[in-house]
Amino acid sequence: MATFLYRLGRFSFRKRHFVALFWVALLALAGAGAAGAPAAGNSSFSIPGTEAQKAFDLLDERFPGASADGATARVVFKAPDGQKMTDPGNKAAVQDTVDELSGGTEVAQVTDPYQGGGVSQDGTIAYASVTYKVPGMELEESSREALKAAAEDARDSGLTVEIGGDALQAIPETGSAEIIGIGIAAVVLVITLGSLLAAGLPLLTAIVGVGIGVATITALASTLDLGSTTSILASMIGLAVGIDYALFVVSRYRAELAEGREREEAAGRAVGTAGSAVVFAGLTVVIALVGLSVVNIPMLTKMGIAAAGTVAVAVLIALTLIPAVLGYAGRRVRPAGEKSKLLGGGRAKDKADKPNMGTRWASFVVRRPLAVLLLGIVGLGAAAVPAGSLELGLPDDGSQPTSTTQRRAYDLLSDGFGPGFNGPLVVVVDAQGSDDPQAVFQQAGDEIKALDNVVNVAPAAPNKAGDTATIAVIPDAKPSSVATEDLVHDIRAVGADIKDGTGAEVLVTGATAMNIDVSQKLNDALVPYLVLVVGLAFLLLIVVFRSILVPLKAALGFLLSVLAALGAVVAVYQWGWLSGLMGVEETGPIMSMMPIFMVGVVFGLAMDYEVFLVTRIREAHVHGEKPAQAVVTGFRYSARVVTAAAVIMIAVFSGFIGSSDSMVKMIGFGLAIAVLFDAFVVRMAIVPAVLALLGAKAWWLPKWLDRALPNVDVEGESLAAHGGAAGKDDEDKELVRA
């Protein structure tokens, strides 16, 4: 592989016009497709194999035209102090609002609070439900404006009016913090590479890669039903790895220049060595992201594949576009150790032979490996403690900032009708095979009423055929509570008894039941996912490092960092620690997808640093250095760059903490803190400590396995035969044949 990538690097350097034109054309093509594509909406949220999804599908089949997947809005009214919603003036204002809302072209139904039981017991709060014919993200802007205008007209009459539901759902915004993250990345690159031009190359190429990835996702969003958050997460991961991969190639290029090599030869060797590490690091990220498909949640699968595609583009750009732009830069990219005049270059060096920070740190670790190892493990273990209190759920209007109308509507409904009113359960009774469907409906309603934690059970509402009915159940506790989860299980137990006695099927659905089923499905999938992803990556790392213990150490270190990161997420978003600093206005359960998504992404990124750092150590060991000295040598050349890459990735991920979407905000924080733990505690402390303790045993591999494994030559041993003497035409032909 190193030889092929070496030739690819030289080819891209020499044929820079062709390579640059190719990527620019690809960016333009993707951009044109995105410009002409419909806007991304909210990906349809289906959970195959769950009871809640089965009931939802049954509703679509048995209640045609009911717009089961249509957007909904609850317009909540509160009377002025000392008044009631039943007062004539307030009642007239509400009636005018209902009439105004009913005229919308996309409106399927509007319920009058005075006819549908939508007035609280104390008479101070009422609500009107609006059902639309299309999903929330497909609503015309005119429908949203009409909803807001109707609420504003009601406010003019003296009422407090707020709007809940998904009808006002907007595409999430990431805010200015994302730009700040890129700015921090730029500063780190300048400090690391000592040149404004060299620092600009990773940023430029990463932006090109993310532009291609996001534009492609946007162009295909409508066709493939990709949600609006898909492009945000792809850009988050693609930008971070794109900068890092480019940084490693540029850094190795400057190191090769410092060895006295010609620029084309340096580009080839940089791609042949650092590029090999980029390929395998990218493969681990892709495996982790594509592996999300084993969960069998379509939205999560699409997010993973889209992000994996963006990572693949970042790898290809690092291997081809980076050497091409290095060719354009020429002598303006200086050898390692030299700075541009603008940054103080050209001055005499007082202490040229002074060991760098990476060397000093590695030397300290190999002298005291056991102390460093224990300190790292204890520290991460302490950070992981809150993960034991992890509660999972999906965000609803109750997790919105208090400044939003959706949150204020949620709170008004809780005050007027109880906390469970915001999470009603929909019980679907399929009595198609029963002799007396009406009796089954009555039995189901009566048995559910007798359960604990039930506030209200509405009369059964059968369909036109009379063989299926829905029963609305209002829990006593809030949607995300354990009591409500227990109630869902109790209703399903009642349904099992009814099925045994009558043959009728009783299913529970609704947003609350769907959240419970999602959490359970994700929990069940976590272990198989870990086995698949960690197993495949373990095999890949055995090929890369030709060792058993090094990949094992890499996997165990990842588990430590991801548990510590989950602990930090629980502490901030569930317990409320530092919530003000992180912009968390409402604590609550952790998003159900968070653990498995973090496992996937963090594993891939953790293996990035493992590959970049340990390949440099192995390279020194392969060239004859003793194990302890190889650790020091590896850190001398790679610690600075790995540290810079981690800081860049943390800055990029932290930028997404400013998003308006609670899911993106939480993922941004989780990934940033996970990279912090993994890069600076696991890879920079625990890894060298373990390698120092293991010594030569770290690189042990059974002879039979050594013979069976392919030699991918990540260290670039085969490049010793390439001194740059090959003719250009010969190398081009060799590249084509390869």
XYZ file of C-alpha atoms in Angstrom:
738
model
C 0.000 0.000 0.000
C 2.774 2.451 0.896
C 4.259 2.108 -2.595
C 0.937 2.719 -4.312
C 0.215 5.762 -2.139
C 3.759 7.032 -2.717
C 3.150 6.965 -6.461
C -0.281 8.533 -5.992
C 1.258 11.368 -3.980
C 3.914 12.071 -6.614
C 1.332 11.804 -9.392
C -0.980 14.288 -7.643
C 1.924 16.673 -6.969
C 3.050 16.568 -10.594
C -0.408 16.557 -12.216
C -1.720 19.180 -9.801
C -3.795 21.035 -12.405
C -5.717 17.891 -13.322
C -6.282 16.880 -9.665
C -7.386 20.354 -8.584
C -9.717 20.657 -11.566
C -11.275 17.289 -10.728
C -12.110 18.283 -7.149
C -13.342 21.746 -8.117
C -15.579 20.186 -10.781
C -16.909 17.674 -8.263
C -17.659 20.480 -5.786
C -19.421 22.496 -8.492
C -21.468 19.477 -9.584
C -22.538 18.710 -6.009
C -23.312 22.378 -5.411
C -25.477 22.577 -8.520
C -27.387 19.484 -7.416
C -27.929 20.952 -3.949
C -29.102 24.296 -5.343
C -31.795 22.646 -7.430
C -32.960 20.144 -4.797
C -35.938 20.607 -2.438
C -35.070 21.641 1.118
C -34.362 18.819 3.569
C -37.169 18.079 5.951
C -37.391 15.946 9.043
C -36.556 12.362 8.235
C -39.527 10.078 8.782
C -39.006 8.499 12.168
C -39.854 4.818 11.888
C -38.713 2.107 14.263
C -39.215 -1.250 12.498
C -40.012 -4.167 14.761
C -41.427 -2.163 17.670
C -44.993 -2.299 18.973
C -45.352 1.472 18.748
C -44.447 1.415 15.034
C -46.768 -1.534 14.386
C -49.647 0.386 15.964
C -48.771 3.496 13.981
C -48.826 1.530 10.732
C -52.160 -0.028 11.729
C -53.632 3.447 12.254
C -52.569 4.422 8.734
C -54.251 1.305 7.359
C -57.510 1.325 9.363
C -58.041 5.098 9.649
C -57.327 6.363 6.100
C -57.352 10.117 5.736
C -56.705 10.676 9.440
C -53.253 12.199 8.682
C -51.572 10.077 11.323
C -48.181 11.416 10.251
C -49.382 14.974 9.754
C -48.068 17.936 11.727
C -49.909 18.910 14.877
C -50.209 22.093 16.867
C -51.778 22.866 20.215
C -52.837 26.462 20.574
C -52.973 27.000 24.344
C -54.984 29.862 25.835
C -54.744 31.253 29.376
C -57.278 33.682 30.745
C -56.154 36.946 32.402
C -55.941 36.916 36.194
C -59.359 36.762 37.783
C -61.064 35.544 34.597
C -62.113 32.178 33.183
C -61.817 30.804 29.704
C -65.584 30.210 29.852
C -66.266 33.943 30.138
C -68.194 35.154 27.054
C -65.474 37.522 25.815
C -62.701 34.928 26.125
C -64.903 32.244 24.624
C -65.625 34.448 21.620
C -61.917 35.144 21.111
C -61.133 31.411 21.144
C -63.965 30.705 18.711
C -62.630 33.355 16.332
C -59.194 31.697 16.504
C -60.664 28.247 15.751
C -62.563 29.660 12.766
C -59.439 31.451 11.515
C -57.328 28.280 11.773
C -59.950 26.124 10.032
C -59.569 28.073 6.798
C -56.026 26.891 6.070
C -55.533 24.841 2.894
C -53.207 22.356 4.643
C -55.355 22.041 7.791
C -57.069 18.656 8.205
C -58.976 19.334 11.424
C -59.284 21.844 14.276
C -60.940 20.823 17.563
C -62.990 23.352 19.490
C -61.893 23.309 23.158
C -65.488 23.842 24.349
C -66.783 20.844 22.414
C -63.812 18.498 22.816
C -63.181 18.813 26.554
C -60.233 21.155 26.095
C -60.834 23.380 29.139
C -59.032 22.807 32.453
C -60.988 22.037 35.613
C -60.359 25.455 37.103
C -61.399 27.083 33.822
C -58.229 29.174 33.423
C -56.571 27.260 30.550
C -57.925 25.869 27.282
C -56.404 24.464 24.131
C -57.370 23.878 20.513
C -55.723 21.014 18.585
C -54.809 21.574 14.940
C -53.989 18.621 12.660
C -52.381 19.189 9.272
C -52.371 17.064 6.139
C -48.579 17.055 5.771
C -45.638 16.473 8.166
C -44.217 19.403 10.095
C -41.119 20.018 7.974
C -43.210 19.921 4.774
C -45.622 22.644 5.863
C -45.761 25.702 3.650
C -44.409 28.814 5.326
C -47.799 30.415 4.762
C -49.404 27.775 7.045
C -46.922 28.537 9.813
C -47.488 32.264 9.414
C -51.252 31.748 9.536
C -50.860 29.776 12.791
C -48.743 32.528 14.332
C -51.136 35.244 13.098
C -54.137 33.485 14.622
C -52.342 33.276 17.963
C -51.360 36.939 17.756
C -54.968 37.974 17.068
C -56.040 36.070 20.196
C -53.337 37.816 22.221
C -54.741 41.159 21.130
C -57.942 40.247 22.983
C -56.002 40.010 26.267
C -55.389 36.240 26.393
C -52.007 34.570 26.905
C -51.509 32.344 23.846
C -48.690 29.866 23.158
C -48.227 27.210 20.453
C -46.915 23.683 21.017
C -46.458 20.697 18.723
C -44.259 20.148 15.679
C -46.012 22.534 13.289
C -43.536 25.304 14.140
C -40.545 22.981 14.027
C -37.655 24.704 12.294
C -34.459 23.449 10.711
C -31.823 23.598 13.466
C -29.194 26.318 13.386
C -25.679 25.870 14.689
C -25.029 29.505 15.527
C -21.824 31.536 15.449
C -20.003 29.131 17.782
C -19.265 26.870 14.795
C -17.337 29.714 13.153
C -15.449 30.273 16.417
C -14.500 26.574 16.398
C -13.052 26.901 12.894
C -11.226 30.052 13.997
C -9.609 28.174 16.889
C -8.643 25.398 14.480
C -6.953 27.967 12.243
C -4.914 29.380 15.149
C -3.797 25.896 16.221
C -2.748 25.080 12.655
C -0.669 28.260 12.398
C 1.099 27.489 15.692
C 1.690 23.845 14.730
C 2.864 24.376 11.165
C 4.619 27.726 11.672
C 3.206 29.202 8.479
C -0.040 30.904 7.508
C 0.020 29.233 4.104
C 0.714 25.745 5.474
C -2.040 26.268 8.059
C -4.487 27.312 5.379
C -4.068 24.141 3.327
C -5.811 21.735 5.780
C -8.619 24.256 6.306
C -9.098 24.793 2.581
C -9.120 21.121 1.664
C -11.349 20.193 4.624
C -13.877 22.829 3.575
C -13.814 21.477 0.012
C -14.437 17.949 1.315
C -17.245 18.994 3.633
C -18.721 21.114 0.861
C -18.857 18.106 -1.463
C -20.278 15.848 1.251
C -22.929 18.250 2.537
C -23.936 19.398 -0.945
C -24.395 15.761 -2.015
C -26.496 15.062 1.085
C -28.597 18.154 0.370
C -29.075 17.137 -3.253
C -30.254 13.654 -2.229
C -32.165 14.690 0.917
C -35.615 14.596 -0.609
C -35.007 11.419 -2.630
C -33.479 9.444 0.233
C -35.582 11.016 3.021
C -32.548 12.461 4.815
C -33.357 14.629 7.828
C -32.079 18.164 8.329
C -29.723 17.017 11.115
C -28.005 14.556 8.755
C -26.038 17.283 6.967
C -25.154 19.001 10.265
C -23.677 15.828 11.750
C -21.876 14.983 8.491
C -20.322 18.448 8.435
C -19.368 18.163 12.118
C -17.478 14.899 11.640
C -16.259 15.599 8.108
C -14.762 18.972 9.035
C -12.969 17.562 12.084
C -11.416 14.536 10.358
C -10.783 16.494 7.154
C -8.585 19.006 8.975
C -6.853 16.272 10.970
C -6.075 14.043 7.994
C -4.732 16.958 5.984
C -2.671 18.114 8.975
C -0.954 14.734 9.247
C -0.005 14.677 5.570
C 1.238 18.292 5.563
C 3.237 17.690 8.760
C 4.894 14.586 7.304
C 5.632 16.515 4.088
C 7.454 19.202 6.094
C 9.348 16.509 7.999
C 10.473 14.939 4.716
C 11.604 18.353 3.468
C 13.639 18.745 6.648
C 15.391 15.468 5.724
C 16.608 17.191 2.565
C 14.269 15.559 0.027
C 13.031 17.230 -3.132
C 9.466 18.511 -2.920
C 7.888 15.969 -5.249
C 9.685 13.145 -3.466
C 8.618 14.569 -0.075
C 5.003 14.675 -1.219
C 5.175 11.066 -2.351
C 6.714 9.898 0.907
C 4.262 11.919 2.994
C 1.324 10.255 1.260
C 3.026 6.850 1.361
C 3.576 6.985 5.146
C 1.142 9.404 6.800
C -1.318 8.672 3.992
C -1.287 4.972 4.896
C -2.211 5.892 8.472
C -4.954 8.174 7.124
C -6.424 5.322 5.075
C -6.639 2.945 8.020
C -7.797 5.645 10.424
C -10.515 6.604 7.952
C -11.499 2.954 7.559
C -12.075 2.615 11.305
C -14.295 5.707 11.302
C -16.250 4.426 8.294
C -16.693 0.989 9.891
C -17.981 2.581 13.081
C -20.437 4.871 11.251
C -21.747 2.331 8.736
C -22.043 -0.173 11.592
C -24.849 1.967 13.034
C -27.092 0.214 10.519
C -27.184 -2.871 12.775
C -29.482 -0.928 15.131
C -32.152 -1.041 12.396
C -33.369 2.515 12.954
C -33.536 4.038 9.451
C -32.801 7.595 10.591
C -29.668 6.506 12.475
C -28.549 4.347 9.554
C -28.871 7.259 7.126
C -27.001 9.593 9.468
C -24.168 7.086 9.802
C -23.846 6.347 6.091
C -23.975 10.045 5.167
C -21.272 10.903 7.699
C -19.195 7.908 6.552
C -19.392 9.156 2.966
C -18.090 12.557 4.051
C -15.208 10.872 5.918
C -14.361 8.845 2.801
C -14.194 12.072 0.788
C -11.888 13.561 3.456
C -9.528 10.587 3.092
C -9.425 10.860 -0.704
C -8.779 14.597 -0.507
C -5.913 14.087 1.950
C -4.329 11.585 -0.469
C -4.734 13.596 -3.676
C -5.723 17.243 -3.236
C -3.247 17.912 -0.414
C -0.166 16.925 -2.493
C -1.632 18.892 -5.398
C -1.976 22.130 -3.410
C 1.464 21.513 -1.900
C 2.710 21.574 -5.461
C 1.062 24.947 -6.000
C 2.500 26.267 -2.719
C 6.065 25.401 -3.695
C 8.755 26.843 -1.452
C 6.238 28.818 0.592
C 5.636 25.661 2.666
C 8.819 25.356 4.706
C 10.548 22.302 6.165
C 9.700 21.246 9.726
C 11.373 23.488 12.303
C 11.304 26.555 10.083
C 8.790 29.361 10.472
C 7.737 32.036 8.052
C 9.258 35.485 8.534
C 5.850 36.772 9.619
C 5.913 34.339 12.572
C 9.525 34.936 13.553
C 11.338 32.757 11.053
C 14.930 33.422 10.138
C 16.078 34.135 13.710
C 19.012 32.286 15.192
C 18.131 29.241 17.264
C 19.548 29.399 20.778
C 18.711 25.852 21.794
C 18.508 23.837 18.634
C 19.142 20.519 20.368
C 16.650 20.997 23.217
C 14.160 18.072 23.291
C 10.612 19.041 22.380
C 7.633 18.674 24.701
C 6.624 15.318 23.208
C 10.073 13.887 23.869
C 10.157 15.176 27.450
C 6.663 13.854 28.199
C 7.317 10.409 26.706
C 10.592 10.152 28.609
C 8.729 10.933 31.831
C 6.069 8.298 31.099
C 8.522 5.502 30.266
C 10.363 6.217 33.544
C 7.132 6.043 35.626
C 4.724 3.975 33.526
C 2.813 2.342 36.389
C 2.054 5.631 38.178
C 0.887 7.278 34.946
C -1.253 4.258 34.036
C -2.977 4.109 37.430
C -3.569 7.859 37.520
C -5.126 7.804 34.057
C -7.405 4.868 34.807
C -8.540 6.287 38.167
C -9.222 9.706 36.635
C -11.329 8.307 33.796
C -13.073 5.953 36.205
C -14.088 8.893 38.385
C -15.417 10.781 35.363
C -17.431 7.704 34.339
C -19.273 7.420 37.683
C -22.298 9.562 36.627
C -22.880 7.196 33.681
C -24.300 4.735 36.216
C -27.305 7.074 36.594
C -27.926 7.325 32.844
C -31.603 7.818 31.933
C -32.566 7.655 28.279
C -35.350 9.420 26.410
C -36.058 11.528 23.331
C -36.374 15.317 23.407
C -39.850 16.868 23.377
C -41.192 20.385 23.904
C -40.376 20.048 27.603
C -36.669 20.084 26.758
C -36.939 23.293 24.729
C -35.578 26.578 26.150
C -38.082 28.482 28.292
C -37.872 31.361 25.819
C -39.707 29.361 23.122
C -43.453 29.332 22.633
C -43.383 25.522 22.429
C -41.940 25.253 25.932
C -44.347 27.806 27.367
C -47.277 25.927 25.810
C -45.932 22.699 27.334
C -45.776 24.296 30.781
C -49.278 25.782 30.501
C -50.755 22.398 29.589
C -48.923 20.774 32.527
C -50.339 23.426 34.878
C -53.871 23.097 33.574
C -54.219 19.386 32.846
C -51.388 17.677 34.726
C -47.835 16.650 33.695
C -48.996 13.544 31.835
C -51.153 15.537 29.437
C -48.110 16.385 27.293
C -47.439 12.685 26.712
C -50.760 10.976 25.981
C -50.699 7.301 25.138
C -52.657 6.045 22.147
C -53.987 2.530 22.610
C -55.018 0.843 19.354
C -57.419 -2.086 19.706
C -57.535 -4.358 16.654
C -60.699 -6.450 17.103
C -60.996 -7.506 13.476
C -61.004 -11.198 14.404
C -63.317 -10.778 17.409
C -67.017 -11.749 17.527
C -67.994 -8.606 19.476
C -65.563 -5.731 18.773
C -67.574 -3.234 20.843
C -67.332 -5.435 23.935
C -63.572 -5.746 23.428
C -63.239 -1.950 23.183
C -65.186 -1.559 26.424
C -63.157 -4.252 28.195
C -59.866 -2.653 27.161
C -60.980 0.771 28.383
C -62.201 -0.576 31.722
C -59.037 -2.571 32.430
C -56.782 0.362 31.562
C -58.795 2.653 33.893
C -58.082 0.272 36.753
C -54.304 0.637 36.369
C -52.156 2.854 38.578
C -50.836 6.197 37.280
C -53.815 6.754 34.962
C -55.583 10.127 35.110
C -58.074 9.766 32.294
C -59.157 7.198 29.700
C -61.194 8.547 26.792
C -64.061 6.495 25.324
C -63.030 4.204 22.465
C -63.190 5.856 19.037
C -63.838 3.133 16.409
C -63.140 3.441 12.695
C -65.851 3.344 10.022
C -65.622 -0.445 9.726
C -66.080 -0.776 13.474
C -63.285 -3.333 13.821
C -60.541 -1.079 15.187
C -60.620 1.659 17.813
C -58.281 4.123 19.472
C -58.327 4.889 23.190
C -56.488 7.994 24.462
C -54.887 7.496 27.890
C -53.513 10.372 29.977
C -50.800 9.279 32.440
C -50.390 10.809 35.862
C -46.663 11.537 35.442
C -44.641 13.445 32.866
C -43.734 11.673 29.592
C -40.085 11.000 30.465
C -40.761 9.577 33.937
C -40.208 5.993 35.062
C -43.870 5.862 36.190
C -45.070 6.534 32.636
C -42.737 3.860 31.268
C -44.138 1.409 33.807
C -47.667 2.337 32.737
C -46.870 1.516 29.097
C -45.623 -1.919 30.143
C -48.738 -2.424 32.321
C -51.069 -1.589 29.419
C -49.190 -4.023 27.205
C -49.566 -6.704 29.866
C -53.328 -6.023 29.912
C -53.311 -6.291 26.120
C -51.647 -9.695 26.272
C -54.409 -10.961 28.588
C -57.126 -9.563 26.308
C -55.536 -11.229 23.299
C -55.478 -14.577 25.086
C -59.171 -14.262 25.935
C -60.662 -12.631 22.815
C -58.080 -12.820 20.035
C -58.077 -9.008 19.741
C -54.738 -7.239 19.684
C -54.068 -4.229 21.932
C -51.118 -2.023 20.943
C -49.700 1.115 22.581
C -48.257 3.946 20.495
C -47.873 7.714 20.591
C -44.716 9.800 21.027
C -44.156 8.608 24.600
C -44.496 4.909 23.773
C -42.313 5.407 20.694
C -39.585 6.964 22.865
C -39.718 4.015 25.265
C -39.466 1.517 22.402
C -36.582 3.425 20.819
C -34.637 3.421 24.082
C -35.197 -0.306 24.519
C -34.208 -1.064 20.921
C -31.026 0.965 21.260
C -30.137 -0.718 24.541
C -30.656 -4.142 22.982
C -28.501 -3.219 19.971
C -25.565 -1.758 21.920
C -23.755 -5.034 22.673
C -24.104 -6.512 19.128
C -22.958 -3.171 17.733
C -19.913 -3.093 19.992
C -19.024 -6.665 19.055
C -19.334 -5.924 15.331
C -17.523 -2.591 15.222
C -14.824 -3.297 17.794
C -14.322 -6.783 16.329
C -13.839 -5.536 12.764
C -11.594 -2.679 13.855
C -9.609 -5.069 16.066
C -8.902 -7.262 13.040
C -7.981 -4.207 10.990
C -5.560 -2.972 13.664
C -3.943 -6.412 13.894
C -3.145 -6.048 10.193
C -1.853 -2.477 10.690
C 0.270 -3.056 13.811
C 1.019 -6.775 13.369
C 0.346 -7.257 17.068
C -2.350 -8.727 19.315
C -1.812 -6.694 22.478
C -1.636 -3.245 20.847
C -5.122 -3.488 19.251
C -6.474 -4.979 22.503
C -5.044 -2.057 24.464
C -6.552 0.345 21.913
C -10.044 -1.144 22.348
C -9.896 -1.152 26.160
C -8.660 2.431 26.187
C -11.587 3.428 23.986
C -14.064 1.877 26.411
C -12.548 3.941 29.220
C -12.799 7.192 27.290
C -16.355 6.636 26.047
C -17.617 5.719 29.529
C -15.960 8.822 30.957
C -17.516 10.941 28.199
C -20.978 9.488 28.892
C -20.436 10.311 32.559
C -19.688 13.916 31.639
C -22.803 14.108 29.438
C -24.963 12.815 32.304
C -23.382 15.273 34.749
C -24.104 18.273 32.485
C -27.333 17.428 30.668
C -29.052 15.230 33.265
C -27.680 16.448 36.594
C -27.204 20.064 35.513
C -23.532 20.529 36.405
C -22.101 23.535 34.489
C -25.439 23.750 32.660
C -25.291 27.549 32.505
C -21.852 27.477 30.905
C -23.016 24.923 28.337
C -26.284 26.717 27.546
C -28.455 23.922 28.965
C -31.751 25.518 29.984
C -33.524 22.280 30.844
C -32.015 19.092 32.234
C -33.625 15.724 31.675
C -33.027 12.265 30.234
C -30.155 11.799 27.806
C -31.181 11.397 24.186
C -31.739 7.700 23.502
C -29.393 7.658 20.512
C -26.540 9.294 22.411
C -24.771 6.204 23.845
C -24.711 4.176 20.649
C -23.945 7.190 18.467
C -21.083 8.206 20.753
C -19.752 4.661 20.766
C -19.705 4.647 16.959
C -18.191 8.052 16.339
C -15.795 8.137 19.299
C -14.471 4.672 18.493
C -13.630 5.764 14.985
C -11.968 8.974 16.139
C -10.103 7.210 18.967
C -8.627 4.783 16.490
C -7.495 7.793 14.416
C -5.144 8.886 17.174
C -4.146 5.312 17.909
C -3.140 4.738 14.288
C -1.328 8.072 13.879
C 0.573 7.782 17.163
C 1.392 4.079 17.331
C 2.373 3.701 13.664
C 5.101 6.272 14.308
C 6.219 4.280 17.378
C 6.130 1.029 15.420
C 8.054 2.667 12.587
C 10.875 3.483 15.018
C 10.744 -0.037 16.498
C 10.808 -1.650 13.035
C 13.914 0.370 12.220
C 15.777 -1.167 15.158
C 15.080 0.978 18.219
C 14.419 -0.610 21.608
C 10.758 -0.527 22.778
C 11.160 2.300 25.328
C 13.231 4.423 22.950
C 10.725 3.770 20.146
C 7.983 5.258 22.332
C 10.064 8.397 22.879
C 10.913 8.651 19.183
C 7.292 8.202 18.173
C 6.233 10.989 20.514
C 9.049 13.236 19.321
C 7.654 13.194 15.807
C 3.924 12.784 16.358
C 2.877 14.110 19.802
C 2.780 17.745 18.666
C 0.691 16.939 15.614
C -1.661 14.565 17.446
C -2.159 17.204 20.152
C -2.935 19.834 17.531
C -5.328 17.469 15.760
C -7.161 16.766 19.020
C -7.446 20.466 19.898
C -8.801 21.148 16.409
C -11.355 18.362 16.685
C -12.431 19.538 20.139
C -12.819 23.090 18.830
C -14.894 21.974 15.843
C -17.180 19.758 17.921
C -17.528 22.419 20.627
C -18.795 24.804 17.970
C -21.929 22.716 17.646
C -22.795 23.201 21.328
C -24.292 26.499 20.180
C -26.847 24.733 17.959
C -30.541 25.438 18.443
C -31.238 21.699 18.217
C -30.907 19.893 21.565
C -29.739 16.680 19.866
C -26.938 18.408 17.932
C -25.959 20.410 21.039
C -25.626 17.269 23.164
C -23.737 15.336 20.481
C -21.318 18.257 20.009
C -20.512 18.341 23.725
C -20.289 14.556 24.017
C -17.882 14.207 21.094
C -15.727 17.147 22.255
C -15.305 15.795 25.795
C -14.748 12.255 24.469
C -11.912 13.447 22.205
C -10.441 15.373 25.166
C -10.402 12.243 27.338
C -9.254 9.897 24.598
C -6.503 12.026 23.071
C -4.966 13.501 26.207
C -5.544 10.778 28.802
C -5.767 7.500 26.874
C -3.518 8.054 23.850
C -1.033 10.498 25.387
C -0.714 8.866 28.822
C -2.142 5.353 29.061
C -0.872 4.172 25.645
C 2.826 5.009 26.196
C 2.617 3.710 29.775
C 1.239 0.349 28.618
C 3.791 0.100 25.792
C 6.591 0.871 28.231
C 5.368 -1.824 30.629
C 4.936 -4.427 27.893
C 8.253 -3.729 26.177
C 8.967 -6.027 23.234
C 5.952 -8.179 24.166
C 3.685 -5.411 22.843
C 4.642 -6.386 19.290
C 4.213 -10.135 19.748
C 2.318 -11.943 17.013
C 2.027 -15.723 16.511
C 4.191 -16.855 13.603
C 1.313 -18.584 11.839
C -0.745 -15.394 12.019
C 2.195 -13.294 10.868
C 2.470 -15.476 7.763
C -1.286 -15.330 7.119
C -1.696 -11.563 7.426
C -1.155 -9.324 4.385
C 1.741 -6.883 4.658
C 0.155 -3.437 4.246
C 3.444 -1.650 5.051
C 1.982 1.311 6.941
C 5.499 2.266 8.076
C 6.683 2.678 4.487
C 9.591 0.199 4.628
C 9.223 -0.476 0.904
C 9.869 3.198 0.167
C 13.551 2.699 0.918
C 13.887 1.410 -2.631
C 12.426 4.647 -4.027
C 14.945 7.393 -4.183
C 13.081 9.448 -6.677
C 15.099 8.154 -9.633
C 12.209 6.661 -11.510
C 11.157 8.506 -14.582
C 7.925 10.437 -14.598
C 6.387 8.489 -17.438
C 7.330 5.170 -15.815
C 5.753 6.185 -12.494
C 2.551 7.334 -14.197
C 2.292 3.964 -15.933
C 2.972 2.116 -12.672
C 0.233 4.108 -10.937
C -2.281 3.270 -13.640
C -1.382 -0.446 -13.409
C -1.691 -0.376 -9.596
